[in-house]
C-alpha angles and dihedrals in degrees: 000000000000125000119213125200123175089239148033091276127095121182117182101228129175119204128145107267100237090204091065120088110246115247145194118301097359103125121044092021146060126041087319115041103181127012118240116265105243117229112251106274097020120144124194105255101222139015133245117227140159109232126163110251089251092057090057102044084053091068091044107047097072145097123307084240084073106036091060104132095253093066116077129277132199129193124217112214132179118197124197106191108193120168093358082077119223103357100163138028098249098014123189110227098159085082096080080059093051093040110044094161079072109053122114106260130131097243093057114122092202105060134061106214108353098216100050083064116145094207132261118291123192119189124189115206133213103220103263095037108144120197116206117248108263138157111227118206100230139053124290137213112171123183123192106208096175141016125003132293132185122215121191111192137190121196106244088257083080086071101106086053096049091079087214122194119256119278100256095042108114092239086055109163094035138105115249081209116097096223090203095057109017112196096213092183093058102029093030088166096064088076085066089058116111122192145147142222153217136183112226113213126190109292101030129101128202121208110216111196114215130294086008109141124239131191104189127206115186094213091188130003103297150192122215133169117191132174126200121205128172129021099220123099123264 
């Protein structure tokens, strides 16, 4: 699947889509029981879309006079579900064939609790794709297999200057604070924010413990393949 937003900036978000017939069970069941209640006012950031994987290249591969923040961006992304079951419409689960370091077996260094694995996602950036800064409930291991990344992290300790949103706003997890451009006078406690940085190039991988917060730039067209296992902190 690819998501498209008409700028640099990608927010994951979760609403109802009021366009889908309701069915059976939900709402008040599954993973999600109930879908957050969107502010007034509130549009989904980005766009979800299935596109084959030339189609989009085809939109990253170009020139930097078309990759300023203000053209649109898409974001190519593979999902191997694995034990989760069918977690995604056309899921890719030859990639626990192609990335073995990533299967879920006990004498893998880089996963906490193999069957508590929440799949193998690949995500494939436009140069200039910013990925809003955001804290994820579970282990990462995230591997850059091409081009470069820069993460900037904050120990979860930064949380009261992260300005989050509220917990059943659909963009829960993230920070309401546009990292490449910080309004202090509206989000004052984001000065008091400390972090630090690296720069992934292909080859490395970066272990995020839980709840740690993350702001991506894809700094070149880039590859990256993360998993996720247990949902306790540490």
């Amino acid at each position: 699947r690819t998501e498209y937003s008409p700028n640099n900036h990608f927010m994951y978000w979760m609403a109802e889509n009021p366009n889908k017939k309701k069915q059976r069970g939900q709402r008040g069941q599954g993973r999600h029981p109930k879908f957050p209640t969107p502010p007034e006012g509130w549009k989904p950031p980005t766009k979800m879309l299935r596109m084959a994987y030339e189609e989009w290249l085809g939109h990253a591969n170009t020139t930097d006079d078309k990759l300023t923040p203000e053209n649109p961006h898409w974001y190519y992304r593979l999902i191997g579900c694995g034990a989760q079951g069918r977690c995604d419409k056309d899921s890719s689960e030859y990639l626990f064939d192609e990335l073995p370091f990533f299967q879920p077996r006990n004498d893998q260094l880089l996963i906490v609790e193999p069957q508590r694995q929440k799949g193998i996602h690949c995500r494939f950036g436009m140069k200039g794709v910013i990925a809003e800064n955001h804290f994820d409930g579970s282990r990462n291991a995230i591997a850059v297999m091409g081009g470069e990344r820069r993460y900037i992290l904050a120990h979860p300790e930064q949380c009261p200057s992260m300005a989050l949103y509220p917990k059943d706003h659909p963009s829960a997890r993230h920070s309401a604070v546009d990292w490449s451009q910080p309004d202090l006078e509206l989000y004052p406690e984001f000065a008091e924010a400390r972090a630090n940085e690296i720069v992934l190039q292909a080859g490395d991988v970066l272990y995020l413990p839980t709840n740690w917060f993350h702001f991506i730039v894809s700094l070149t067209l880039n590859f990256q393949c993360n998993t996720r296992s247990l949902s306790r902190s540490g």
